[in-house]
mmCIF file of C-alpha atoms and ligand atoms in Angstrom:
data_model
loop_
_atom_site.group_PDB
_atom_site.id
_atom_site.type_symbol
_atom_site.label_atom_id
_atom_site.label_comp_id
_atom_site.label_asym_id
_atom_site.label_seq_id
_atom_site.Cartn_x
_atom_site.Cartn_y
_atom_site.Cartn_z
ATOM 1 C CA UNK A 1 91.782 73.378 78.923
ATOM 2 C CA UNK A 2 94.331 76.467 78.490
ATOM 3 C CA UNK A 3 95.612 78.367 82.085
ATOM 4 C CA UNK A 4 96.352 81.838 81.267
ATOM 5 C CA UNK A 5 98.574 82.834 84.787
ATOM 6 C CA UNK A 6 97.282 85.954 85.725
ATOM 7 C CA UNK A 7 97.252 88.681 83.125
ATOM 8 C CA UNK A 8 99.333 86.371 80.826
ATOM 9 C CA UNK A 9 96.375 86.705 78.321
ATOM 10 C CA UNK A 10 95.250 89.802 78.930
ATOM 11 C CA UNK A 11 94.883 91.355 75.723
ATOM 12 C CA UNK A 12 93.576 95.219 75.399
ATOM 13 C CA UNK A 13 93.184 96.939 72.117
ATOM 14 C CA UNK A 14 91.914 100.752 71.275
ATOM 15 C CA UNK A 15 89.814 99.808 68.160
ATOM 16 C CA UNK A 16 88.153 103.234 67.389
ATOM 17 C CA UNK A 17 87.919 106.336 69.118
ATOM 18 C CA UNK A 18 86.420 110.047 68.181
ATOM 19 C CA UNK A 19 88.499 111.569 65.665
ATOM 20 C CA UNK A 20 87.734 115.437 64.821
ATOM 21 C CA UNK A 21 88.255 116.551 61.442
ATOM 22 C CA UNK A 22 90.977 118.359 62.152
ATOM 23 C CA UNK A 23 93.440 117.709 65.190
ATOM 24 C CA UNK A 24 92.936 114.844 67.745
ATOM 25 C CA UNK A 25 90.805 113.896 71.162
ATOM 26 C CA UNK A 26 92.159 116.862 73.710
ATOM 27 C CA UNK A 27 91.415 119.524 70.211
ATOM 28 C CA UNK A 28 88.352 118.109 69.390
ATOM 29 C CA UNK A 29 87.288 118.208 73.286
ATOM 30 C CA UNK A 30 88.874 121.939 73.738
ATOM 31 C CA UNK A 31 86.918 123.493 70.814
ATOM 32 C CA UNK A 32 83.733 121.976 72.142
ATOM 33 C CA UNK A 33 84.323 123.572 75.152
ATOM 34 C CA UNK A 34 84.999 126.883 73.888
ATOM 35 C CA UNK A 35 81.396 127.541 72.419
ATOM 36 C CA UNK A 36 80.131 128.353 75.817
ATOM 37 C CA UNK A 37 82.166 131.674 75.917
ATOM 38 C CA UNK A 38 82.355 132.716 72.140
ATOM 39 C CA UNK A 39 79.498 134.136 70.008
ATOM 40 C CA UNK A 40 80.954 131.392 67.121
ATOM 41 C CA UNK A 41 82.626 128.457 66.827
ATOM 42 C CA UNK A 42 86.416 128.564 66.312
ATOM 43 C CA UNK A 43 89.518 126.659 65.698
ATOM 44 C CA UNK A 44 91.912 126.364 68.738
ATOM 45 C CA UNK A 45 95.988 126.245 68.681
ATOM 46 C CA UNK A 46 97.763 123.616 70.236
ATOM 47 C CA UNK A 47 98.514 126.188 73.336
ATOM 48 C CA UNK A 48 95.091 127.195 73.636
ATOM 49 C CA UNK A 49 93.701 123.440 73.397
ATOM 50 C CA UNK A 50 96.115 122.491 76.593
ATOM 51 C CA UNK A 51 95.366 125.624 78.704
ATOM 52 C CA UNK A 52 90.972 125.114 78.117
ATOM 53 C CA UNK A 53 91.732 120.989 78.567
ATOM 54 C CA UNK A 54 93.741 121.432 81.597
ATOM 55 C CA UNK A 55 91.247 124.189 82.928
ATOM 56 C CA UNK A 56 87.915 121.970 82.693
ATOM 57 C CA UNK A 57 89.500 119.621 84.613
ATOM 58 C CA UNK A 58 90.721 122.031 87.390
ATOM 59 C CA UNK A 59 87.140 123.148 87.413
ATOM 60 C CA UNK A 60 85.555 120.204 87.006
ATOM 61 C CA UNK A 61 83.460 120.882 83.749
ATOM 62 C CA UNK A 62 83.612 116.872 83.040
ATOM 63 C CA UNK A 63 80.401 117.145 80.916
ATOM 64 C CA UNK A 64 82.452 118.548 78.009
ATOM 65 C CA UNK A 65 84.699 115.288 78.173
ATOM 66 C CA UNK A 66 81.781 113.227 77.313
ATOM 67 C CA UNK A 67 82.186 114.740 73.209
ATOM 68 C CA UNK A 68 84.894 112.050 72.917
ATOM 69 C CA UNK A 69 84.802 108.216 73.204
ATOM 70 C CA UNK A 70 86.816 105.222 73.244
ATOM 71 C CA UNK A 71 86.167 101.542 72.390
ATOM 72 C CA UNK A 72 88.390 99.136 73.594
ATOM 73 C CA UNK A 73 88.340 95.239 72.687
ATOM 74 C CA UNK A 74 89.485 93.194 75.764
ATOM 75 C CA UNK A 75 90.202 89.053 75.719
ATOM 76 C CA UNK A 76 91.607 87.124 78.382
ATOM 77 C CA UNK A 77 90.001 88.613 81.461
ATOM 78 C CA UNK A 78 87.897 86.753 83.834
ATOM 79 C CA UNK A 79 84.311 86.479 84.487
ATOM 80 C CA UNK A 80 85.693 87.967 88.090
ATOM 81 C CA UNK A 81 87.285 90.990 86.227
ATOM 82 C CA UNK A 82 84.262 91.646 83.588
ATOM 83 C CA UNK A 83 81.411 91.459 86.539
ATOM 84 C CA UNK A 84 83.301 94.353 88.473
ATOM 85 C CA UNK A 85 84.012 96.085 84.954
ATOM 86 C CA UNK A 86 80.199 95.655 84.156
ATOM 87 C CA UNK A 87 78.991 97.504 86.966
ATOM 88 C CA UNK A 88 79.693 101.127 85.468
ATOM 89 C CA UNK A 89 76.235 101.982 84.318
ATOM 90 C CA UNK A 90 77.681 104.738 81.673
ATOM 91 C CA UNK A 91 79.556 102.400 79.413
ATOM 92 C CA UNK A 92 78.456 99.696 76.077
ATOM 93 C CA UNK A 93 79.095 96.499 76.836
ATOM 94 C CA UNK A 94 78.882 93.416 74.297
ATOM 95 C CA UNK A 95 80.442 89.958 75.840
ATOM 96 C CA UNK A 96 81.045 86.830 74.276
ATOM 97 C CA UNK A 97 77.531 84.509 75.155
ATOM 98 C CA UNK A 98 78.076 81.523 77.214
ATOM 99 C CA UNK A 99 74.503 80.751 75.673
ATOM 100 C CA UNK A 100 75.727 80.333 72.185
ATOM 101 C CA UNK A 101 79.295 79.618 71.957
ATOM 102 C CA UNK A 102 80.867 76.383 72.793
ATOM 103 C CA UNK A 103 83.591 76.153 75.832
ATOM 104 C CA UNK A 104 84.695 72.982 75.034
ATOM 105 C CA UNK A 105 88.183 73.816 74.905
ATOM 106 C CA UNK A 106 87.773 76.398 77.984
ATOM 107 C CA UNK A 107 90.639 79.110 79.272
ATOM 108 C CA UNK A 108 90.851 79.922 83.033
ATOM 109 C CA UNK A 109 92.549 83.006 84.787
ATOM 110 C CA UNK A 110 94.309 81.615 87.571
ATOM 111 C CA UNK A 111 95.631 83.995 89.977
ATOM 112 C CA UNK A 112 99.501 83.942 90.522
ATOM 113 C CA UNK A 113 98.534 83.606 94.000
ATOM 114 C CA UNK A 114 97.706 79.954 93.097
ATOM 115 C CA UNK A 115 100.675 79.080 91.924
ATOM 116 C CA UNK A 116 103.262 77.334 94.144
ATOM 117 C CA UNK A 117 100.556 77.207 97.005
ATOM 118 C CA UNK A 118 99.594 74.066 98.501
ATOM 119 C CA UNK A 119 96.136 74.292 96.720
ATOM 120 C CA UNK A 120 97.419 74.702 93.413
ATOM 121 C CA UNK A 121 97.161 70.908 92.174
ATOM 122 C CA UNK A 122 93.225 70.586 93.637
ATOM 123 C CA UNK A 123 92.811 74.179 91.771
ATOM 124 C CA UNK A 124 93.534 72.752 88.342
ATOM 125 C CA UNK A 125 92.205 69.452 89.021
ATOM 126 C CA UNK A 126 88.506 71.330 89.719
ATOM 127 C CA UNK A 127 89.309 73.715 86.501
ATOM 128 C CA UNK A 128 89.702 70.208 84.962
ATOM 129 C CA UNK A 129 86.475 68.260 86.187
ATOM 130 C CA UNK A 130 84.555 71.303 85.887
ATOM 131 C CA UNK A 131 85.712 71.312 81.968
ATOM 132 C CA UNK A 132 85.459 67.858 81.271
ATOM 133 C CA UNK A 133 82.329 67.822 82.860
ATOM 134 C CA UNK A 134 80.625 70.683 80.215
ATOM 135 C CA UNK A 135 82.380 69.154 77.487
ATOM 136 C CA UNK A 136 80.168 65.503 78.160
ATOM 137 C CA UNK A 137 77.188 67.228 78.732
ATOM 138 C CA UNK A 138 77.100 69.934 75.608
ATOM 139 C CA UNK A 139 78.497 66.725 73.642
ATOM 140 C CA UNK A 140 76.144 64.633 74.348
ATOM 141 C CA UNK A 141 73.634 67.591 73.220
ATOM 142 C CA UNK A 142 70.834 66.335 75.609
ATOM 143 C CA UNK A 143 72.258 69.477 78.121
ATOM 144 C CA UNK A 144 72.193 73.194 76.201
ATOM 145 C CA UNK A 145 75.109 75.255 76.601
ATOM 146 C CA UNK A 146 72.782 77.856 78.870
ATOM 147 C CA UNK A 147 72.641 75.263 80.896
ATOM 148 C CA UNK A 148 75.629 73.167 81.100
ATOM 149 C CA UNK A 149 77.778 76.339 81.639
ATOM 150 C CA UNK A 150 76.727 76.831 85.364
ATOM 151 C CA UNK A 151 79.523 74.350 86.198
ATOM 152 C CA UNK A 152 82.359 76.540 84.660
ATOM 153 C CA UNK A 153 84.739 78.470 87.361
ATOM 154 C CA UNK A 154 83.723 82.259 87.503
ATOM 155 C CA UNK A 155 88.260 82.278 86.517
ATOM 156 C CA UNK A 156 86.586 81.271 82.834
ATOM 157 C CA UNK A 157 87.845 83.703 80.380
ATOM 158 C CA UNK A 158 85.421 86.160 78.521
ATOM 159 C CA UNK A 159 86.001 88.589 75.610
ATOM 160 C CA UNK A 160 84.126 91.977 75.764
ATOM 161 C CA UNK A 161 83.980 95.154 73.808
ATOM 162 C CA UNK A 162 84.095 98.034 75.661
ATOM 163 C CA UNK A 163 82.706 101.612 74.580
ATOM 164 C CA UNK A 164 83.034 104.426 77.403
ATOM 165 C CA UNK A 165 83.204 109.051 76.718
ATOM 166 C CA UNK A 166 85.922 109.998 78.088
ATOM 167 C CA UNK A 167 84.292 111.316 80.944
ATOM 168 C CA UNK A 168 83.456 107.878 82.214
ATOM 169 C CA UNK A 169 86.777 106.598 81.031
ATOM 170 C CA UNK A 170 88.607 109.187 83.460
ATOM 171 C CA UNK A 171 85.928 108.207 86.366
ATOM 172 C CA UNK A 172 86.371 104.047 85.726
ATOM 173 C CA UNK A 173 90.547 104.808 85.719
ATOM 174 C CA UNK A 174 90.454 106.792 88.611
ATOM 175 C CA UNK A 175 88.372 103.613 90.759
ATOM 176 C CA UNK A 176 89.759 100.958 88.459
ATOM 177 C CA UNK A 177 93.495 101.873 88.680
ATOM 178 C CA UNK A 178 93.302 102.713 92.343
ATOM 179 C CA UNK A 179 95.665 100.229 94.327
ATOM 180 C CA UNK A 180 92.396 99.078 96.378
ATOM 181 C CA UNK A 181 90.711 97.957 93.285
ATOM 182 C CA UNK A 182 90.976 93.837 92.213
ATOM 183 C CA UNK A 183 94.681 92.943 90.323
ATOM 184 C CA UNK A 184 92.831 91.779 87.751
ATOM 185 C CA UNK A 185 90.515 94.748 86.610
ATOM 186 C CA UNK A 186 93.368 97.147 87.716
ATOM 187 C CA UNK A 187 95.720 95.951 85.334
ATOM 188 C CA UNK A 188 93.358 96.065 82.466
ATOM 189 C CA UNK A 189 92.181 99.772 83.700
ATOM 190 C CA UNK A 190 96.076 100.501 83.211
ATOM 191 C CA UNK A 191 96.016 99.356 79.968
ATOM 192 C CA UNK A 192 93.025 101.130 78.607
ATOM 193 C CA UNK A 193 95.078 104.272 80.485
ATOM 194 C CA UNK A 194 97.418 104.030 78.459
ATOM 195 C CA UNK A 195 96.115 103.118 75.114
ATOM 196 C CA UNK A 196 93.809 106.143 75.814
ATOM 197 C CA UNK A 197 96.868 108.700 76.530
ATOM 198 C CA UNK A 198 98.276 108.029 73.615
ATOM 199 C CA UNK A 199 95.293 109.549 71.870
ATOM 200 C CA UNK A 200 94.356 112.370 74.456
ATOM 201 C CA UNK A 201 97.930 113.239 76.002
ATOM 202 C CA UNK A 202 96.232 116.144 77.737
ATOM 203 C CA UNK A 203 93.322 114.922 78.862
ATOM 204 C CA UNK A 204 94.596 112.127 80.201
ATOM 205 C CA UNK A 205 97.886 113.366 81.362
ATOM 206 C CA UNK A 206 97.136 113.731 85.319
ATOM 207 C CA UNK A 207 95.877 109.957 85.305
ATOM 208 C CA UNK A 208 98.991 108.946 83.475
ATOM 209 C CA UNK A 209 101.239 110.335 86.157
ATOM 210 C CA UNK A 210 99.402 108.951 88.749
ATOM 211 C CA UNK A 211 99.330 105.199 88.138
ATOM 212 C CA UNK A 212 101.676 104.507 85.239
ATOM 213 C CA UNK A 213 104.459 106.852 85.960
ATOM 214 C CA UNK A 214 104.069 106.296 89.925
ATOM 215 C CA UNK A 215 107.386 104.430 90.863
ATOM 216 C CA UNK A 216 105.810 104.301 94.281
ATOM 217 C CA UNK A 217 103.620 101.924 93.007
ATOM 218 C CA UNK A 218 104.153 98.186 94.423
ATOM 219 C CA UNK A 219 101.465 96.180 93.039
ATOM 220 C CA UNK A 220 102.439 96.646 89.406
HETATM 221 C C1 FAD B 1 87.776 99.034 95.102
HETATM 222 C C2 FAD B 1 86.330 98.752 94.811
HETATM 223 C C3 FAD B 1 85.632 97.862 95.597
HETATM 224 C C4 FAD B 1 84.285 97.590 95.327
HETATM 225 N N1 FAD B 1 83.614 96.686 96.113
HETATM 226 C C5 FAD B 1 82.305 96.455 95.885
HETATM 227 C C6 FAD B 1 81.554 95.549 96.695
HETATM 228 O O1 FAD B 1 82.080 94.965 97.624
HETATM 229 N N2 FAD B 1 80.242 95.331 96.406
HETATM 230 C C7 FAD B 1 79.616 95.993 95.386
HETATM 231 O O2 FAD B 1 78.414 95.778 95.175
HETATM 232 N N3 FAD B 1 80.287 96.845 94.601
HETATM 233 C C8 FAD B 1 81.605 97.099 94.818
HETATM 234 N N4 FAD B 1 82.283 97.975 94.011
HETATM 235 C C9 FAD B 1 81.577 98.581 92.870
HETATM 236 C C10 FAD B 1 81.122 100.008 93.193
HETATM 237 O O3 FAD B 1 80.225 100.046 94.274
HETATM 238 C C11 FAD B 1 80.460 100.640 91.953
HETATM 239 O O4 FAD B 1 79.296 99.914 91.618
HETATM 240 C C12 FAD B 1 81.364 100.637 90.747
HETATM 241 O O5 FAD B 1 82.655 101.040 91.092
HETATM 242 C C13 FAD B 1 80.799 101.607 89.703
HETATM 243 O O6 FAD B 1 81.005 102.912 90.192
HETATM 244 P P1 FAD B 1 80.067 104.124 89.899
HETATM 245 O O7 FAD B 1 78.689 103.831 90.312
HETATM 246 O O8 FAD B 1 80.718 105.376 90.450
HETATM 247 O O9 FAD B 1 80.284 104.232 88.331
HETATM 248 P P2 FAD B 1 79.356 104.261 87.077
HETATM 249 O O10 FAD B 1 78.263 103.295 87.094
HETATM 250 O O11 FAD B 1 80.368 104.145 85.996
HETATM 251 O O12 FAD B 1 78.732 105.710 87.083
HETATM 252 C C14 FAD B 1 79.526 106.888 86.950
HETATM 253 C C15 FAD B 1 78.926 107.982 87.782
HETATM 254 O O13 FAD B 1 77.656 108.324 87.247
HETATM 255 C C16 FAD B 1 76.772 108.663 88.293
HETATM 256 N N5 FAD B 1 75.662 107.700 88.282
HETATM 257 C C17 FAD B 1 75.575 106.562 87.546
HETATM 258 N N6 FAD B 1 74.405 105.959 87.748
HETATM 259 C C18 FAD B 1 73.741 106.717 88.645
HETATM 260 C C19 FAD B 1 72.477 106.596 89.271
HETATM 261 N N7 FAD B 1 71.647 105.591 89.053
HETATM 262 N N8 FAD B 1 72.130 107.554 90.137
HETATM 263 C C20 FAD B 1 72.921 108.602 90.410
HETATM 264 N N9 FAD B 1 74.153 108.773 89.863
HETATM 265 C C21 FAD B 1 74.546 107.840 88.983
HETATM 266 C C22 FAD B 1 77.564 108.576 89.588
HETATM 267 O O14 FAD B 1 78.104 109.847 89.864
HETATM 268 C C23 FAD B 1 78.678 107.614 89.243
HETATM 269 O O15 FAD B 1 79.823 107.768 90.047
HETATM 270 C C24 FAD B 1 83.628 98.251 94.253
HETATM 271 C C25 FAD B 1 84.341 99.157 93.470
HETATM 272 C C26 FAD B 1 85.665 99.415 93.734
HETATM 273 C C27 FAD B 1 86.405 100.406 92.856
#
């Protein structure tokens, strides 16, 4: 068994994301946009794309955001952190099946809470019986893996691809980054933030400033 100490293996990578022809996200969402008042479509400058991005979101004309989306590939989260990421309904999922891959060699999330506590040795020596356990009975094949994995820790790590517009994307951030939200799920949410800035500057600007560049912020 591996112990990955709190976001030690968190892992979050932008594999694709909506790339206009010309231009990037914030053009690609601008020039949608400007349809709705013009008798044709037309091509935006860089001045223009930042004054119509930054207006829709003044205004709240979200559904224009939803033109762009952003796949992310996330390992080394929890079961904890992909249940509470699983609950927004406007996003693509696909997780790595308990059903048909093996744990034998499992990793758990342990919160850094854990860690020097006087639990922390009957922690790992559960994570440990709960392993070995699922390791005898998917060896000995007369348990299936469906089955036998109802003994692993809901601190098991999962992989999960991720597809969300960028409407969504600004909603989950806004929840997920929030200092009331879970560690766990909040630090991935900053990731994704920031992996999606770097595409969308604009768009995702005021979310930027609000939980990455927030010195404020403690519970970094
Ligand atoms: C800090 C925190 C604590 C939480 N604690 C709990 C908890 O204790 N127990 C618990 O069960 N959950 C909890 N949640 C989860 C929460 O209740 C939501 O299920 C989750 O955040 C998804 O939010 P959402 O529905 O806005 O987002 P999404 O599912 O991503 O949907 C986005 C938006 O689309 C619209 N929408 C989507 N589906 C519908 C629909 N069927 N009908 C109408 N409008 C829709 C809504 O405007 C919604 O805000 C918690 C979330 C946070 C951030």
């Amino acid at each position: 068994m591996e112990i990955c100490r709190g976001s030690q293996c968190l892992n979050v990578e932008l594999v694709a994301y909506s790339l206009p022809r010309e231009g990037g996200v914030d053009k690609l969402i601008a020039e949608s946009a400007a349809i709705s008042h013009a008798p044709e479509f037309r091509t935006l400058n860089d001045e223009r794309v930042k004054h119509l991005v930054n207006l829709l979101k003044k205004l709240g004309h979200e559904s224009v955001f939803e033109h762009a989306c952003f796949t992310f590939r996330v390992e080394g989260i929890s079961r904890v952190c992909s249940h509470q990421l699983v609950r927004h309904r406007l996003a693509s999922y696909t997780q790595q099946s308990q059903r048909y891959v093996s744990l034998k060699n499992p990793k758990f999330i342990v919160p850094e809470s854990i860690f020097g506590s006087e639990f922390e040795e009957e922690y790992m020596d559960v994570l440990e019986r709960a392993a070995t356990l699922y390791r005898k009975m998917v060896e000995t094949k007369k348990i299936r893996k469906e089955d036998a994995r109802f003994i692993l820790p809901q601190g098991i790590e999962t992989k999960i691809i991720i597809t969300m517009n960028a409407r969504e994307l600004r909603h989950f951030i806004e929840l997920r980054c929030d200092p009331s939200a879970q560690w766990e799920i909040r630090t991935m949410a900053k990731e994704m933030l920031k992996l999606a800035h770097e595409k969308a500057p604009i768009l995702f600007e005021d979310l930027y400033e609000k939980f990455i560049l927030d010195k404020s912020d403690q519970q970094l």
